[in-house]
C-alpha positions as YAML, in Angstrom:
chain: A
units: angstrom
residues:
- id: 1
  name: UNK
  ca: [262.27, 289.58, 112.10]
- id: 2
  name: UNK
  ca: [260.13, 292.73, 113.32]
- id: 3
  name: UNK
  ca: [260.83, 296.17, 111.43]
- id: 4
  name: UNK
  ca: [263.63, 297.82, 113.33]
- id: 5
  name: UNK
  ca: [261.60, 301.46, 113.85]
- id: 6
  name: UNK
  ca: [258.52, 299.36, 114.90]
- id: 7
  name: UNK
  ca: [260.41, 297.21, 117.58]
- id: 8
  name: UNK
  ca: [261.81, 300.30, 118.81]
- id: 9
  name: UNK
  ca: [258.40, 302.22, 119.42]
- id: 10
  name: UNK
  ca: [257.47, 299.15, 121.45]
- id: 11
  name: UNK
  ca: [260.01, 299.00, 123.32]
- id: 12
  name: UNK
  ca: [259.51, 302.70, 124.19]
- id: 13
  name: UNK
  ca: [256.10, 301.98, 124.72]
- id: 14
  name: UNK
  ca: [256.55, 299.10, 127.17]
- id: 15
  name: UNK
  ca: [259.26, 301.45, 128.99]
- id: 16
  name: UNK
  ca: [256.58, 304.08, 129.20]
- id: 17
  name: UNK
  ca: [253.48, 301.92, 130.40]
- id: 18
  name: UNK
  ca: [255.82, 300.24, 133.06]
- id: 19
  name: UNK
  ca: [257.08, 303.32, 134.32]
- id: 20
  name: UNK
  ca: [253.33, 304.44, 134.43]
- id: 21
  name: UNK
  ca: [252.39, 301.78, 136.10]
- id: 22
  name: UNK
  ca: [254.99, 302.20, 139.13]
- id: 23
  name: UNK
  ca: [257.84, 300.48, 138.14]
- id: 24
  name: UNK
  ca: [261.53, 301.61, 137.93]
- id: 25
  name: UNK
  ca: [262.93, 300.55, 134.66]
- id: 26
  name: UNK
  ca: [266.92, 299.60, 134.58]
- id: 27
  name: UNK
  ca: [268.59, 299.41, 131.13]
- id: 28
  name: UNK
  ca: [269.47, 296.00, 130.38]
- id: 29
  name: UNK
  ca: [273.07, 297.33, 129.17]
- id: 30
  name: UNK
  ca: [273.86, 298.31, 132.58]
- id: 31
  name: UNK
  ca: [275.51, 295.54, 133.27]
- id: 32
  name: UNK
  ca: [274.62, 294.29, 136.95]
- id: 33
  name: UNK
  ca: [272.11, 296.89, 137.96]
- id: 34
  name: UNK
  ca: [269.46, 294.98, 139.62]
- id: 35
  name: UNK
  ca: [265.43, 296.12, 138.96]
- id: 36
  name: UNK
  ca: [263.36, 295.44, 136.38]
- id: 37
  name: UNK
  ca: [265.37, 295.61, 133.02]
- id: 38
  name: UNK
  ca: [263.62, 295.83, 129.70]
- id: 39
  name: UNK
  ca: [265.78, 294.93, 126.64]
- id: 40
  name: UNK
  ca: [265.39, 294.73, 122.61]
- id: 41
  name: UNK
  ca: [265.20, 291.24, 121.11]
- id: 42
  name: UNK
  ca: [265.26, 290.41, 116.98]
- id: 43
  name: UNK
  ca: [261.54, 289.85, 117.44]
- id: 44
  name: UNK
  ca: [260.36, 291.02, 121.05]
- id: 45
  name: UNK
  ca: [260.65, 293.18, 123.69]
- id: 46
  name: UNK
  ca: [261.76, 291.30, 127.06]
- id: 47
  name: UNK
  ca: [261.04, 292.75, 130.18]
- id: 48
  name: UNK
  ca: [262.88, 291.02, 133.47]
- id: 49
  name: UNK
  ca: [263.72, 291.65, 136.53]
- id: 50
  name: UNK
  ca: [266.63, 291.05, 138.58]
- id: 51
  name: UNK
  ca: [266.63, 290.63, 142.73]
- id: 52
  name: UNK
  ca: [268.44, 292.87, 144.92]
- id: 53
  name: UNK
  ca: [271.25, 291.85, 147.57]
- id: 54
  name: UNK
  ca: [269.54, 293.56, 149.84]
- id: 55
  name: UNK
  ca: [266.28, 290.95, 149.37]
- id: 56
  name: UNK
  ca: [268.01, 288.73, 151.65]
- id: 57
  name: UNK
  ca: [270.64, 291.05, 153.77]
- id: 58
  name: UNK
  ca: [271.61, 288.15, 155.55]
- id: 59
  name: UNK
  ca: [273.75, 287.05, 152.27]
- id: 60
  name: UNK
  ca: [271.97, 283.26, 152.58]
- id: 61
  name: UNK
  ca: [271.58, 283.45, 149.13]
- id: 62
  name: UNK
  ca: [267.74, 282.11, 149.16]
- id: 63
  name: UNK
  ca: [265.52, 281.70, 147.32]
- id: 64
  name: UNK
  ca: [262.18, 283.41, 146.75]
- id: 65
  name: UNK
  ca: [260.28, 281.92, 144.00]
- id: 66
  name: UNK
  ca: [257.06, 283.31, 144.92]
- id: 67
  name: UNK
  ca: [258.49, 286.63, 144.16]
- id: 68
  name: UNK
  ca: [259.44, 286.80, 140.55]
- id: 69
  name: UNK
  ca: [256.40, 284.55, 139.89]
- id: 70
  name: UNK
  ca: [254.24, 287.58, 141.51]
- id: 71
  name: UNK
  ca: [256.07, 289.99, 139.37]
- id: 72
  name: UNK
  ca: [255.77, 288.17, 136.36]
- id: 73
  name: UNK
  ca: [251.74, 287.65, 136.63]
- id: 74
  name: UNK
  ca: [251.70, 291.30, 137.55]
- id: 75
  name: UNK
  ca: [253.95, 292.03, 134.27]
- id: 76
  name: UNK
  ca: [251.51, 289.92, 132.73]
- id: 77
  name: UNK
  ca: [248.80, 291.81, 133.94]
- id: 78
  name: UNK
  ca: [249.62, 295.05, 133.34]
- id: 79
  name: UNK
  ca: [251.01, 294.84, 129.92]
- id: 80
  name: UNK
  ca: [247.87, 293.10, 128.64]
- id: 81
  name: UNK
  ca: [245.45, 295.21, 129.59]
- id: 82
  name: UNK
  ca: [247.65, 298.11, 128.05]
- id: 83
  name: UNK
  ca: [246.60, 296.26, 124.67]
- id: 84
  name: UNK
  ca: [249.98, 294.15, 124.05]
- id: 85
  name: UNK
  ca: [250.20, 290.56, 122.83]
- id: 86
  name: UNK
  ca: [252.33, 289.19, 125.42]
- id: 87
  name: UNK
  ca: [253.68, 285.34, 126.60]
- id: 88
  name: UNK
  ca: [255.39, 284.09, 129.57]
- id: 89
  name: UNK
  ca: [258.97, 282.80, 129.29]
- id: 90
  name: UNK
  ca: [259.19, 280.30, 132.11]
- id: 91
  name: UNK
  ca: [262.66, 279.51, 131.21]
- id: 92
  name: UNK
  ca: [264.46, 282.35, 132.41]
- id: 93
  name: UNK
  ca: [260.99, 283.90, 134.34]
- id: 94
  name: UNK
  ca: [260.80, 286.62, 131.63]
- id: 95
  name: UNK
  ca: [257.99, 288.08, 129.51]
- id: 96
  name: UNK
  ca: [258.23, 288.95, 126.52]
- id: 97
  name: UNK
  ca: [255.96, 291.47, 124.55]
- id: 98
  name: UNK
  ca: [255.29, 290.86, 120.85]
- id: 99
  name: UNK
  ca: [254.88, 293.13, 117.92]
- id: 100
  name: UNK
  ca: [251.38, 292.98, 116.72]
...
């Protein structure tokens, strides 16, 4: 298990290069905000997002694959050149950002 102050810096840290980088950051306690959310783990920092009704305003509940799979290579991206160790979760489409 990471040191509690040290998991908390990078999560700060991830918050402040995404937001940097463009991105609007939703708390992951918000319940069912939609947006990018960014939440604490034991051992990691997850970063997510979650669509928007208003991705498909006909309400056909579709589904866009190509578009969290864009976001998470961008997520990818980004975060690695910042300098963080980071991995894919292709379970639930997240990534999550280790401490180093």
């Amino acid at each position: 298990m990471a040191d509690e102050a040290a998991l908390q810096g990078l999560f700060d840290d991830v918050c402040q290069t995404l937001a940097h980088a463009g991105f609007d950051i939703a708390s992951a306690s918000a319940g069912d905000q939609t947006g990018l959310r960014v939440r604490r783990e034991p051992d990691a920092v997850a970063v997510g997002w979650v669509p928007t009704g208003e991705l498909d305003p006909a309400g056909r509940d579709a589904e866009y694959e190509g578009i969290p799979t864009a976001l998470r290579q961008a997520l990818l991206e980004i975060l690695t050149q910042a300098g963080y160790v980071v991995q894919a979760d292709r379970s639930n489409g997240e990534v999550r950002v280790l401490p180093t």
